[in-house]
Short mmCIF file of C-alpha atoms in Angstrom, two decimals:
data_model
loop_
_atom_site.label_atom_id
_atom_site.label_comp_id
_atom_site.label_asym_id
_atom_site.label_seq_id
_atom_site.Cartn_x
_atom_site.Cartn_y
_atom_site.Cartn_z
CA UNK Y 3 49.85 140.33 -224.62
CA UNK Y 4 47.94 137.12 -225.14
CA UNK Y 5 50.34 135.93 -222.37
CA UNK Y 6 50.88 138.42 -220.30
CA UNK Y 7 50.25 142.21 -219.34
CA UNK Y 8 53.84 144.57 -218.10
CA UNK Y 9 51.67 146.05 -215.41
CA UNK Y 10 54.72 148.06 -214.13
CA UNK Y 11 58.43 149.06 -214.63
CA UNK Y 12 60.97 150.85 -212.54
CA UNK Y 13 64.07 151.67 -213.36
CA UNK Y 14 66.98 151.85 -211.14
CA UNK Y 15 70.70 152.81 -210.29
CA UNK Y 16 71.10 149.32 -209.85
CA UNK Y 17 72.37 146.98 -212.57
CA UNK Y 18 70.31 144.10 -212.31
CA UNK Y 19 66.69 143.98 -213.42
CA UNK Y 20 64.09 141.68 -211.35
CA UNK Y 21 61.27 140.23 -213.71
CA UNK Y 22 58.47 139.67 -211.23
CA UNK Y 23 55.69 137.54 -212.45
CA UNK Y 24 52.45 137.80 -210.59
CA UNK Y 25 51.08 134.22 -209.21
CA UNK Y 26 47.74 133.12 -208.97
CA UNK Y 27 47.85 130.11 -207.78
CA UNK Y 28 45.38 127.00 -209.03
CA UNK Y 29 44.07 128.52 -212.37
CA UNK Y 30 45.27 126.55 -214.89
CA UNK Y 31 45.24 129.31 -217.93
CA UNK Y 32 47.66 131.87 -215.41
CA UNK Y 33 49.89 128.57 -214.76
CA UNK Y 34 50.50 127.77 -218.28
CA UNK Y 35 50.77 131.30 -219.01
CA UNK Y 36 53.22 131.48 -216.63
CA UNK Y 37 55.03 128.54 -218.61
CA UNK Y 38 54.77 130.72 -221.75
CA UNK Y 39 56.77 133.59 -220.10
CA UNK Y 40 59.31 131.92 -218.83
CA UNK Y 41 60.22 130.25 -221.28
CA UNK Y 42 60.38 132.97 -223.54
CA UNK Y 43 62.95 134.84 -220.98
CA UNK Y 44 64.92 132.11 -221.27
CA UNK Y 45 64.81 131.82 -224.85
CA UNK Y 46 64.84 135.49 -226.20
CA UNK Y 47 66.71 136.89 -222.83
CA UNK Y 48 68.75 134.47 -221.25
CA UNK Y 49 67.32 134.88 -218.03
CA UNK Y 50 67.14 130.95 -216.12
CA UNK Y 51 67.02 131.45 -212.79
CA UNK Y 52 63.65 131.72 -210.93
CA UNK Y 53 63.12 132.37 -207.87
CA UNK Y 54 59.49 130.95 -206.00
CA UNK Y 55 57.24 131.29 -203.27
CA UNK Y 56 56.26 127.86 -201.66
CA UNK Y 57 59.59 126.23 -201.96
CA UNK Y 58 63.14 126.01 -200.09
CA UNK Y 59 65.07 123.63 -202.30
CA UNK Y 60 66.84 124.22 -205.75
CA UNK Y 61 66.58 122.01 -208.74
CA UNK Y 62 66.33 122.65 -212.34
CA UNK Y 63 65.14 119.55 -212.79
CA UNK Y 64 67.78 117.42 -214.59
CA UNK Y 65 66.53 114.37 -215.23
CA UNK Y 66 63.04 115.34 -216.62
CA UNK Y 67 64.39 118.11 -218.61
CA UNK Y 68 67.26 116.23 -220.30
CA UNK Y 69 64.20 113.36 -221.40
CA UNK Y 70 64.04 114.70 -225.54
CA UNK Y 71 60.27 116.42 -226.40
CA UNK Y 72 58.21 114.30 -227.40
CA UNK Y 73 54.10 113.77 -227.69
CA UNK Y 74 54.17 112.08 -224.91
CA UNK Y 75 56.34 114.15 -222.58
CA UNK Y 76 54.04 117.23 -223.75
CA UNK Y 77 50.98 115.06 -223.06
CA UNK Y 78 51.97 113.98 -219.58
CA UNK Y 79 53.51 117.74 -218.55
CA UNK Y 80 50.09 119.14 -220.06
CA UNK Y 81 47.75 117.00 -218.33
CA UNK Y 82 49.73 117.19 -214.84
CA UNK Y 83 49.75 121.03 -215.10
CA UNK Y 84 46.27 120.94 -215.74
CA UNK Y 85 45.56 118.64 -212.47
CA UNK Y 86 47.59 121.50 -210.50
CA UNK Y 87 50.00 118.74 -209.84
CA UNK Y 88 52.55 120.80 -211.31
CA UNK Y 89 52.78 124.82 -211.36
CA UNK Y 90 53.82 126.40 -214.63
CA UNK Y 91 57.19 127.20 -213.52
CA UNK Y 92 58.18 123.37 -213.27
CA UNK Y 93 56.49 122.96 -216.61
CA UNK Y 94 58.95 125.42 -217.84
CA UNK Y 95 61.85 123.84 -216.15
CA UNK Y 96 60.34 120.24 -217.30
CA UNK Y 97 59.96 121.30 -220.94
CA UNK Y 98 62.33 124.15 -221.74
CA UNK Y 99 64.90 123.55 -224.35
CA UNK Y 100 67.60 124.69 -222.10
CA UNK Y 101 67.71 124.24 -218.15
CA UNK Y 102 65.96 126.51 -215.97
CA UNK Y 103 66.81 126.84 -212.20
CA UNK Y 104 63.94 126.88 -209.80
CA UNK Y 105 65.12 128.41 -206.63
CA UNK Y 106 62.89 128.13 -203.63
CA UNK Y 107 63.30 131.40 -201.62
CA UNK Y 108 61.41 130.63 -198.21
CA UNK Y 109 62.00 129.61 -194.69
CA UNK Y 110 60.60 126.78 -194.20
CA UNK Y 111 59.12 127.76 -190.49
CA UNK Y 112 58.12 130.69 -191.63
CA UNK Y 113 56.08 129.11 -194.49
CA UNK Y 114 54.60 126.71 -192.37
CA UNK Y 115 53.65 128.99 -189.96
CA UNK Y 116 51.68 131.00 -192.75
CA UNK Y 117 50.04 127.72 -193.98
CA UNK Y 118 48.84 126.79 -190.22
CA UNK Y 119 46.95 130.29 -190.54
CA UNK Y 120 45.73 130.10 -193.62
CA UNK Y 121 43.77 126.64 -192.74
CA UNK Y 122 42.97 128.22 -189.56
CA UNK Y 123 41.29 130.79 -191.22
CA UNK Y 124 39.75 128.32 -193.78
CA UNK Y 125 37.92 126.68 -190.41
CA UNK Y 126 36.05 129.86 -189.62
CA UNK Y 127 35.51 130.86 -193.50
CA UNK Y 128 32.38 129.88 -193.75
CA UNK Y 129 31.13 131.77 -190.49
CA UNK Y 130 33.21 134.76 -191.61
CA UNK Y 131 31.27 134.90 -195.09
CA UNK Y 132 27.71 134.48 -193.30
CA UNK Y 133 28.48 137.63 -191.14
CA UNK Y 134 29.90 139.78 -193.84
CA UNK Y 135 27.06 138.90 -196.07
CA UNK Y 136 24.84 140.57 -192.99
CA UNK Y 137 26.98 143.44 -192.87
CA UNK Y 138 27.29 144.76 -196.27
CA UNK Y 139 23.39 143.59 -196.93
CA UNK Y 140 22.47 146.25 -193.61
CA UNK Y 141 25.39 148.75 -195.59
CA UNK Y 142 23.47 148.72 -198.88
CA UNK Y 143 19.91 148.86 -197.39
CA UNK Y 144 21.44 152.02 -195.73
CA UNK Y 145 22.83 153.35 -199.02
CA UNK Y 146 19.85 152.78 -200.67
CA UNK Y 147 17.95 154.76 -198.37
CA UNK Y 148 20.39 157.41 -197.82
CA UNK Y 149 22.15 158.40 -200.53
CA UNK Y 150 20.71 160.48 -203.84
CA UNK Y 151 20.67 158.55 -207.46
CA UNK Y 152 23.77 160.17 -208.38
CA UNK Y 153 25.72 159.14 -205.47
CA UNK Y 154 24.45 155.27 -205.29
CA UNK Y 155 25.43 155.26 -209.05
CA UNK Y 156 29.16 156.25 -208.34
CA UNK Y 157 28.87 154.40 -205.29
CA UNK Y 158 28.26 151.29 -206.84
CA UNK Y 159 30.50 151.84 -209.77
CA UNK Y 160 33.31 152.62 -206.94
CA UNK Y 161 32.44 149.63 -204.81
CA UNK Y 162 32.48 147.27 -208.11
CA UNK Y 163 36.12 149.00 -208.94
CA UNK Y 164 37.38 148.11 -205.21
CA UNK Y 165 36.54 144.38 -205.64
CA UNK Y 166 37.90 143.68 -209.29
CA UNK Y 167 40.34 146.28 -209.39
CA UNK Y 168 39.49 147.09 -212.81
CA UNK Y 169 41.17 150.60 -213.91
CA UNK Y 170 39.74 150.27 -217.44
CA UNK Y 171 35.98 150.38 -216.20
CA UNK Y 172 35.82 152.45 -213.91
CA UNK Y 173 38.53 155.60 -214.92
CA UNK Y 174 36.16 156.58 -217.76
CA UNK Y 175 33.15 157.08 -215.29
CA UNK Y 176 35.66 158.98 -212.95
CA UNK Y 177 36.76 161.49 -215.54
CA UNK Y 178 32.54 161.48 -217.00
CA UNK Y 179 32.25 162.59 -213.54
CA UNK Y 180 34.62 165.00 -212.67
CA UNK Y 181 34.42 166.96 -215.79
CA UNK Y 182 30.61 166.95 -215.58
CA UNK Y 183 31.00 168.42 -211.48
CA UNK Y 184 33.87 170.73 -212.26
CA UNK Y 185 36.49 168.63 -209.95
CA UNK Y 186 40.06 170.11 -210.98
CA UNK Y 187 42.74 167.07 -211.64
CA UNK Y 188 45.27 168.78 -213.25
CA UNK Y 189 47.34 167.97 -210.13
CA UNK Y 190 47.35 164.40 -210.31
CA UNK Y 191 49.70 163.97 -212.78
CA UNK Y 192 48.88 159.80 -213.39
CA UNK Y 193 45.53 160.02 -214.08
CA UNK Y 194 46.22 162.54 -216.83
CA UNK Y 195 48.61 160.25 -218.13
CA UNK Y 196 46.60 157.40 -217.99
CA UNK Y 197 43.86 159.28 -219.81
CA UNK Y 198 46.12 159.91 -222.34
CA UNK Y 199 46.79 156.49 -222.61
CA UNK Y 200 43.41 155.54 -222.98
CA UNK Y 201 43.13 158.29 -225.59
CA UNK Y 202 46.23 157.00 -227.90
CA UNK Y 203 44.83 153.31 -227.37
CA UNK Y 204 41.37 154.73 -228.99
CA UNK Y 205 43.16 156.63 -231.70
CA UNK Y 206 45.25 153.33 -233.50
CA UNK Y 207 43.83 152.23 -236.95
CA UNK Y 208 43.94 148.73 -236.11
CA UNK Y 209 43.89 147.39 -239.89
CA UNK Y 210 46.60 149.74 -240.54
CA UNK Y 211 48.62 148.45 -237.85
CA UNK Y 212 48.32 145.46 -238.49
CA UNK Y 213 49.94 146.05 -242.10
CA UNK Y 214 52.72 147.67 -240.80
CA UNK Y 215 53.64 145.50 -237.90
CA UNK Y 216 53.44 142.71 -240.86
CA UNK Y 217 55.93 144.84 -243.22
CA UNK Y 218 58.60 145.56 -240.09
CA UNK Y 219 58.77 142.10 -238.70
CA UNK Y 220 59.20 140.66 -242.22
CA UNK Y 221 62.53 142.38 -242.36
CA UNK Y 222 63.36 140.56 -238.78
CA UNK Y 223 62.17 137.08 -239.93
CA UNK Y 224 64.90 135.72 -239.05
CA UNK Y 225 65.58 137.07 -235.58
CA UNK Y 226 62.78 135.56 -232.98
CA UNK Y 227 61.30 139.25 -231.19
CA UNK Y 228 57.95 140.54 -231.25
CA UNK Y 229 57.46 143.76 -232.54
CA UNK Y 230 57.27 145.08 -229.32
CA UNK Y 231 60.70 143.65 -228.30
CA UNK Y 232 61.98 144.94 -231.17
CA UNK Y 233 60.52 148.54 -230.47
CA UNK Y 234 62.03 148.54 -227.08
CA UNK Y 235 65.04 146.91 -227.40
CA UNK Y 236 65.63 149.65 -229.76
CA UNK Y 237 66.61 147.39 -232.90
CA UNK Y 238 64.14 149.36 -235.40
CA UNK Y 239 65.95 152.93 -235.44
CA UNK Y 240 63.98 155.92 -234.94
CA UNK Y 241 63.79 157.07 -238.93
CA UNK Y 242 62.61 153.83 -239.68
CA UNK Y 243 59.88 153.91 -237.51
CA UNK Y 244 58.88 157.24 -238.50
CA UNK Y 245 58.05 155.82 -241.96
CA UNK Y 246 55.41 154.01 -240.06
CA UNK Y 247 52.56 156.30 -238.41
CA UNK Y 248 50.70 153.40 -236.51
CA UNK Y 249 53.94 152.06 -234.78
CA UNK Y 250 55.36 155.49 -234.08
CA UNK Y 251 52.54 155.94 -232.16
CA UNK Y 252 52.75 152.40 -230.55
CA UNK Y 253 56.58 153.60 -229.97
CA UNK Y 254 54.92 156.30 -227.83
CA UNK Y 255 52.44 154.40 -226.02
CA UNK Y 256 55.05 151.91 -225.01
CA UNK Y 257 56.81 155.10 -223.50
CA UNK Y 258 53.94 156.40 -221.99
CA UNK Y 259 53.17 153.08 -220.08
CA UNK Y 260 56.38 152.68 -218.64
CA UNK Y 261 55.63 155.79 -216.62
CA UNK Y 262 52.78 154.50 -214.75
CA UNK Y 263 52.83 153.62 -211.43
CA UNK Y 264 50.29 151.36 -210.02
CA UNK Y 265 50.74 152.60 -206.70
CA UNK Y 266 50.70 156.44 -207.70
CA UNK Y 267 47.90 155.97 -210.25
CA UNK Y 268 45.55 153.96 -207.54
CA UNK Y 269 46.73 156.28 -204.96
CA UNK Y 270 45.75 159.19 -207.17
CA UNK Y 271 42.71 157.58 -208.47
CA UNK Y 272 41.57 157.81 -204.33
CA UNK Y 273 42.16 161.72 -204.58
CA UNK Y 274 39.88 162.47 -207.38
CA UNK Y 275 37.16 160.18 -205.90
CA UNK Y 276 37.45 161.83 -202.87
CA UNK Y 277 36.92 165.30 -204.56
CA UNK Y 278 34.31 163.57 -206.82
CA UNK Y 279 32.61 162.68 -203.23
CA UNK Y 280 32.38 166.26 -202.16
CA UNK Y 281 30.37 167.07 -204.56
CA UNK Y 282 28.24 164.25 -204.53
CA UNK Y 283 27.95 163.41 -200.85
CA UNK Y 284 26.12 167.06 -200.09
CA UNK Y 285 24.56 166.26 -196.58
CA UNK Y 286 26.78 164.78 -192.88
CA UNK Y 287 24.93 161.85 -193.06
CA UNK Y 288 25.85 160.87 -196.70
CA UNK Y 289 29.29 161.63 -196.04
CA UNK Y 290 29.05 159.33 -193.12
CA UNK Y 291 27.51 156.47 -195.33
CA UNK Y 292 30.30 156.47 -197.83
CA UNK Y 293 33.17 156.49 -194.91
CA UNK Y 294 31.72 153.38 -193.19
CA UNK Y 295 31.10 151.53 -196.77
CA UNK Y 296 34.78 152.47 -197.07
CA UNK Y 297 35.93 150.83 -194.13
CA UNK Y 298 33.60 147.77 -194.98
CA UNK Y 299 35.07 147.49 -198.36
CA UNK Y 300 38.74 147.51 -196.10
CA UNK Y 301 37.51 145.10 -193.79
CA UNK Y 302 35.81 142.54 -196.28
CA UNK Y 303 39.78 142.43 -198.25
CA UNK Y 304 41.71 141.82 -194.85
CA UNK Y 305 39.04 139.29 -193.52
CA UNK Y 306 38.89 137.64 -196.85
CA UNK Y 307 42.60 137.52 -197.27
CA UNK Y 308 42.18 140.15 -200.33
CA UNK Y 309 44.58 142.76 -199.05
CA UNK Y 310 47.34 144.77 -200.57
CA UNK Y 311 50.08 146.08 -198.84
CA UNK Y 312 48.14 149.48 -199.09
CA UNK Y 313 45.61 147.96 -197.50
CA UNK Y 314 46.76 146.96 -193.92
CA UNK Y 315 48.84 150.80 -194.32
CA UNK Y 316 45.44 151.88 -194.33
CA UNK Y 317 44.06 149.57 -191.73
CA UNK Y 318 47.13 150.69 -189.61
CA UNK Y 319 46.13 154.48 -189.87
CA UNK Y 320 42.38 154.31 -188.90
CA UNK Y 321 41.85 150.83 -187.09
CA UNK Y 322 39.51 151.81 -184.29
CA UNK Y 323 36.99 152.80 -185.42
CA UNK Y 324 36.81 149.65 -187.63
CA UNK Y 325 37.96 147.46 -185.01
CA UNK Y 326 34.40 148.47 -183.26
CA UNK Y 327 32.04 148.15 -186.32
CA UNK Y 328 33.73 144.75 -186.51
CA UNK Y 329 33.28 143.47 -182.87
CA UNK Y 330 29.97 144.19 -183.13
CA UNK Y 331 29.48 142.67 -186.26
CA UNK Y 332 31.34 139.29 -184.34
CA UNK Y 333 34.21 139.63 -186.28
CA UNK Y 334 37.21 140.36 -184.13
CA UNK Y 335 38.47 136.70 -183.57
CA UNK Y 336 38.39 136.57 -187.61
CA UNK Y 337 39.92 140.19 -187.97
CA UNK Y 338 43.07 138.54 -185.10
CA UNK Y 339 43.34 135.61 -187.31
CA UNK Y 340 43.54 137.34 -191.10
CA UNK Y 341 45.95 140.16 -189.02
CA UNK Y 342 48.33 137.58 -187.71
CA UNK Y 343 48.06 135.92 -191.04
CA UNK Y 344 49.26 139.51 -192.94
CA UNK Y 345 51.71 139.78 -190.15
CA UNK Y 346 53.28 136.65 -191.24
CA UNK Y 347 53.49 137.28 -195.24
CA UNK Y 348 55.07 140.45 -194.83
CA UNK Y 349 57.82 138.93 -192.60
CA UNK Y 350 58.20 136.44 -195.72
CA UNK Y 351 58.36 138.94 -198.04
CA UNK Y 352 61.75 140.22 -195.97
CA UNK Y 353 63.00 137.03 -196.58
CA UNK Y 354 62.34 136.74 -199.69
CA UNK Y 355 63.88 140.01 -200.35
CA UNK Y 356 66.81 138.96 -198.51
CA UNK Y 357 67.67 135.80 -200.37
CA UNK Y 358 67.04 137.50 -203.36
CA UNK Y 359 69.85 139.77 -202.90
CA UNK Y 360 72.01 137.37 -201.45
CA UNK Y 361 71.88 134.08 -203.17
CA UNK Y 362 74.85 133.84 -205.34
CA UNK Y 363 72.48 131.68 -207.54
CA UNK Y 364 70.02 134.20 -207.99
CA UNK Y 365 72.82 137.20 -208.67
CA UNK Y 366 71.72 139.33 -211.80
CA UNK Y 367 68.92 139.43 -214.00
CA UNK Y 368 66.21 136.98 -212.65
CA UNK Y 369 62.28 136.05 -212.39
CA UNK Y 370 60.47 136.50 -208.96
CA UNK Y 371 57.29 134.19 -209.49
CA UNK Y 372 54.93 135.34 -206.14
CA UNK Y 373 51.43 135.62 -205.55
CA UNK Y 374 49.62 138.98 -205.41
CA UNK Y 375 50.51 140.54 -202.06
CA UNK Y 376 54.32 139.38 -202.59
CA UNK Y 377 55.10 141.40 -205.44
CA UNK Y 378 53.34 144.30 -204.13
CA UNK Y 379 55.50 144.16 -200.97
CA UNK Y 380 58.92 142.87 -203.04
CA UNK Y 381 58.09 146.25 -205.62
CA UNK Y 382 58.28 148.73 -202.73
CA UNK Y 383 61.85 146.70 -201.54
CA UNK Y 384 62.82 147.24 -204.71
CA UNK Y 385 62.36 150.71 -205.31
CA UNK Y 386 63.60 151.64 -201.60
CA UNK Y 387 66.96 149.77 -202.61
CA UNK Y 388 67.13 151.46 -206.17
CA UNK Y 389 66.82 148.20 -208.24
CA UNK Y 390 64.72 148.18 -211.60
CA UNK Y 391 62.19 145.78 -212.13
CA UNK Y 392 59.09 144.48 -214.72
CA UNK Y 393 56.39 143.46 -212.93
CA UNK Y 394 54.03 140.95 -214.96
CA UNK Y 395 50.65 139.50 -214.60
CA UNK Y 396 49.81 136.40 -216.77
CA UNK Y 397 46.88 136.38 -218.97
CA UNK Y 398 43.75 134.76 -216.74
CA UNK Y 399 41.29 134.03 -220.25
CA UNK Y 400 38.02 135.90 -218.37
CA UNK Y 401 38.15 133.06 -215.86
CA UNK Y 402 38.85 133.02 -211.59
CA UNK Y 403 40.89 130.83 -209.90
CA UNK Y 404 39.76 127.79 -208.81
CA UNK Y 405 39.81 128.90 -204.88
CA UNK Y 406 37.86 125.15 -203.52
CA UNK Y 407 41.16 123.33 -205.24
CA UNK Y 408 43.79 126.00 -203.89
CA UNK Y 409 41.94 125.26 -200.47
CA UNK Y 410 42.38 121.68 -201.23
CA UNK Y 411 45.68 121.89 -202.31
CA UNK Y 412 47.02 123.90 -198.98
CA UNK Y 413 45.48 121.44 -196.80
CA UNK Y 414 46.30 117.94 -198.39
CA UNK Y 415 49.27 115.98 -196.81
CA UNK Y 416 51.21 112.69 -197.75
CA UNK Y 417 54.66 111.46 -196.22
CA UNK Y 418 57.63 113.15 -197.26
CA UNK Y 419 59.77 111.06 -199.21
CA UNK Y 420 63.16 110.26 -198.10
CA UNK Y 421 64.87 111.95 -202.04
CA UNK Y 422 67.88 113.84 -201.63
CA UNK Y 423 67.80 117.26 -203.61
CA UNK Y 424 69.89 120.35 -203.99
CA UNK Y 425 68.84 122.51 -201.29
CA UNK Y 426 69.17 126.31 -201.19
CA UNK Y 427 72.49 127.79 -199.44
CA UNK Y 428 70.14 129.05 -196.55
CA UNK Y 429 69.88 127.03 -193.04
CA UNK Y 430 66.20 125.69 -192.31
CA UNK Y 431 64.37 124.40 -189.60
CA UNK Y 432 63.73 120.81 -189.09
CA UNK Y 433 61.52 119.42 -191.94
CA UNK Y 434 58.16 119.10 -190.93
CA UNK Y 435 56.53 115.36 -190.64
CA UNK Y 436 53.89 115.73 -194.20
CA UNK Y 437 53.99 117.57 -197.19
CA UNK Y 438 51.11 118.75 -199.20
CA UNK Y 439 50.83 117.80 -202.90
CA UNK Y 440 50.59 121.46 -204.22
CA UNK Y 441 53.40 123.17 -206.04
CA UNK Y 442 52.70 125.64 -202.98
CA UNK Y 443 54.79 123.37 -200.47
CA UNK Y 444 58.80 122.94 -201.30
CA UNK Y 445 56.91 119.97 -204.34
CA UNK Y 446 59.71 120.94 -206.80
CA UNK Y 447 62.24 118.67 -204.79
CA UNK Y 448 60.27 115.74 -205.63
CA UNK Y 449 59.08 116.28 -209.35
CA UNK Y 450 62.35 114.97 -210.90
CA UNK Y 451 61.88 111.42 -209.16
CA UNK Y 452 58.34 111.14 -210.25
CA UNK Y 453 58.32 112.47 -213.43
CA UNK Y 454 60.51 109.78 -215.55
CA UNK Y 455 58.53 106.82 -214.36
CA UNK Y 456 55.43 108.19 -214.98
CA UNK Y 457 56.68 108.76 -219.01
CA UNK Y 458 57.48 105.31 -218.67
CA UNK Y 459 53.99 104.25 -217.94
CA UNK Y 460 52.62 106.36 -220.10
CA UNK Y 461 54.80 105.31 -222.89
CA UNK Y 462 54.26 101.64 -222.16
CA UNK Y 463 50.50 101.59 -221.79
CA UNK Y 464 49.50 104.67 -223.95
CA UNK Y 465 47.47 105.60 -220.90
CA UNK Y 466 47.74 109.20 -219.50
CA UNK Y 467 45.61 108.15 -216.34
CA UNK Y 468 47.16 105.78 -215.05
CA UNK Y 469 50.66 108.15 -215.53
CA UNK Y 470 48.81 110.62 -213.91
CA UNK Y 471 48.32 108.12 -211.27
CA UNK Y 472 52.05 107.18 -211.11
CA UNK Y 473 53.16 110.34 -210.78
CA UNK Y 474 51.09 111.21 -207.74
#
């Protein structure tokens, strides 16, 4: 976990398992995270193929990863990841002990049609933020003024849960709730699982668990798992973990967490707010309040390029009303724009889902490495078609991305350089004039020209600038 969180699993009729690993593009503590994981699947699980967003070629880097480990090779890798001049999946492929295969899974037109909106909508961020700022500033005067104590309370604590998605916050103060207003759940079968969950995770005797976890993996020190992977992969038997009272009930929160849902349990965790609401909201006008702070709270993801798949479903089913808070607001060029724009990923995300299950180089177990509103998309693709997969968000460290240097990234250019690379087995369209710098832009096809010289220079002169410098 000091990597990375399992945030879902499903499990299929199909064979094959998909590891999906959740992008977040120019934060440097997700990319080497991101690093970390891989190369652990390739180590402990033999899985070296990835598949990414932002690239059509194929390499797995030959030259750079065949160059022995050395200081300097981890000094020069470290720094450029750092720089966002490399993303941690070609770290992994630079400094894995055995070859991974980065597989770019786009169309190229269709990526840089996606790009061209994106810095489109950079151009008209700034006015975009001024008149949301004025909106929700009118929406909270409004609450303020409107609602009762108890109500702005939840209101706020619901508002702060929409932004940072943060289940762990805000699900106690749900439950406080309900149970104080009498709001029956007993329905909603996630959210009593998840407050079981919570429950269990209160209930461990960390000291103790510690001890034992010590005790078990002694006995495996030879074998390189986790205790976890050696919980689920079913190599402690079940009468030896009964000897051990903390781990049996790790054993059953590992079970327990591989039934949530992320979709149900946010879909479910809507429900019992809405009954919450009921009780709270007890006049028209309050009721009113809260359903136009709910649209804004829809709006401000979609114009801010925040959304979930859920989201534009949402958007889809009750758009005109919104549609005319937001023209008079001045935002319906801005809600086009970020539309078009969501229009766009999800055709990607067929794409990706195509290649993905076509590709003979990306045929059984493999890792999808996407940003946010990718994997949610790619999960639903692959439930509908019956294949399990492990969806995985890195560890972030408390920290945001850096969103000025993503920005930067998306919109730098440089000439494309004339270097012949594997490409994927999928027809193209003609290759655009400039190339950004980012990993986000087909970069991996160039990293195994660059990368030698610049451990030249840095071996000859001992100086990781001006490597740094050769390598851009």
């Amino acid at each position: 976990e000091e990597i990375g969180k399992t945030q879902e699993r499903f499990s299929g009729q199909n064979s094959r398992t998909i590891i999906q690993i959740q992008d977040v593009h120019a934060h440097i503590t997700a990319q080497q995270n991101i690093a970390a994981i891989l190369e652990r699947l390739q180590l402990i699980f033999g899985v070296k193929e990835v598949a990414l967003e932002g690239a059509w070629a194929s390499t797995s880097i030959p030259k750079s990863q065949a160059i022995p480990t050395s200081r300097e090779k981890q000094l020069l890798a470290g720094t450029l990841l750092e720089e966002d001049s490399l993303s941690g999946p070609v770290y992994a492929a630079i400094m894995s002990p055995k070859p991974i295969t980065l597989v770019g899974i786009e169309d190229e037109a269709s990526y840089e049609k996606n790009r061209s909106l994106f810095l489109a909508h950079l151009e008209k961020s700034a006015e975009t933020d001024t008149k949301l700022r004025a909106l929700g500033t009118s929406l909270r005067a409004s609450q303020q003024s409107a609602w009762g104590a108890e109500l702005l309370a939840f209101g706020t604590a619901f508002g702060k849960f929409r932004e940072t998605s943060d289940v762990g916050k805000f699900f106690p103060l749900l439950l406080r709730t309900a149970e104080t207003l009498g709001v029956a759940f007993s329905d909603l079968s996630q959210v009593i699982l998840f407050r079981d969950i919570l429950a269990l995770e209160k209930s461990f005797e960390k000291e103790r668990l510690e001890n034992e976890a010590r005790q078990v993996i002694k006995k495996y020190k030879d074998r390189p798992w986790t205790l976890e992977e050696l919980i689920r992969g079913g190599k402690i038997s079940a009468g030896e973990i009964g000897l051990y009272p903390e781990i049996k009930k790790l054993a059953r929160l590992y079970q327990m967490r591989d039934e949530v849902s992320l979709r149900d349990l946010t879909n479910q965790i809507g429900i019992l707010t809405g009954r919450v609401l009921e009780k709270l909201a007890r006049t028209s006008e309050e009721k009113a309040l809260w359903e136009k702070s709910e649209r804004f709270s829809l709006a401000k993801k979609i114009l801010l390029l925040q959304a979930t798949p859920e989201d534009i479903k949402t958007y889809d089913g009750e758009h005109s009303l919104l549609e005319t808070e937001l023209a008079a607001a001045g935002l319906s060029e801005s809600l086009a724009l970020a539309l078009n724009f969501y229009e766009t990923v999800k055709k990607r995300d067929e794409i990706f889902f195509q290649r993905i299950m076509t590709d003979p180089s990306l045929a059984g177990d493999i890792a999808v490495v996407t940003g946010g509103f990718h994997t949610d998309g790619l999960s639903q693709k692959f439930r509908d078609a019956g294949i399990s997969y492990i969806t995985i968000t890195p560890e972030l460290g408390g920290a945001p991305m850096d969103e000025k240097l993503y920005e930067t990234r998306m919109g730098e250019a440089r000439e494309k350089p004339s270097v012949n690379v594997p490409r994927s087995p999928f027809p193209t369209s003609a290759s655009t004039d400039r190339q950004t710098l980012s990993e986000l832009r087909n970069a991996i096809s160039t990293i195994d020209e660059n990368f030698p010289p610049a451990l030249e220079v840095l071996e000859q002169t001992k100086d990781i600038r001006k490597a740094s410098a050769r390598f851009s």
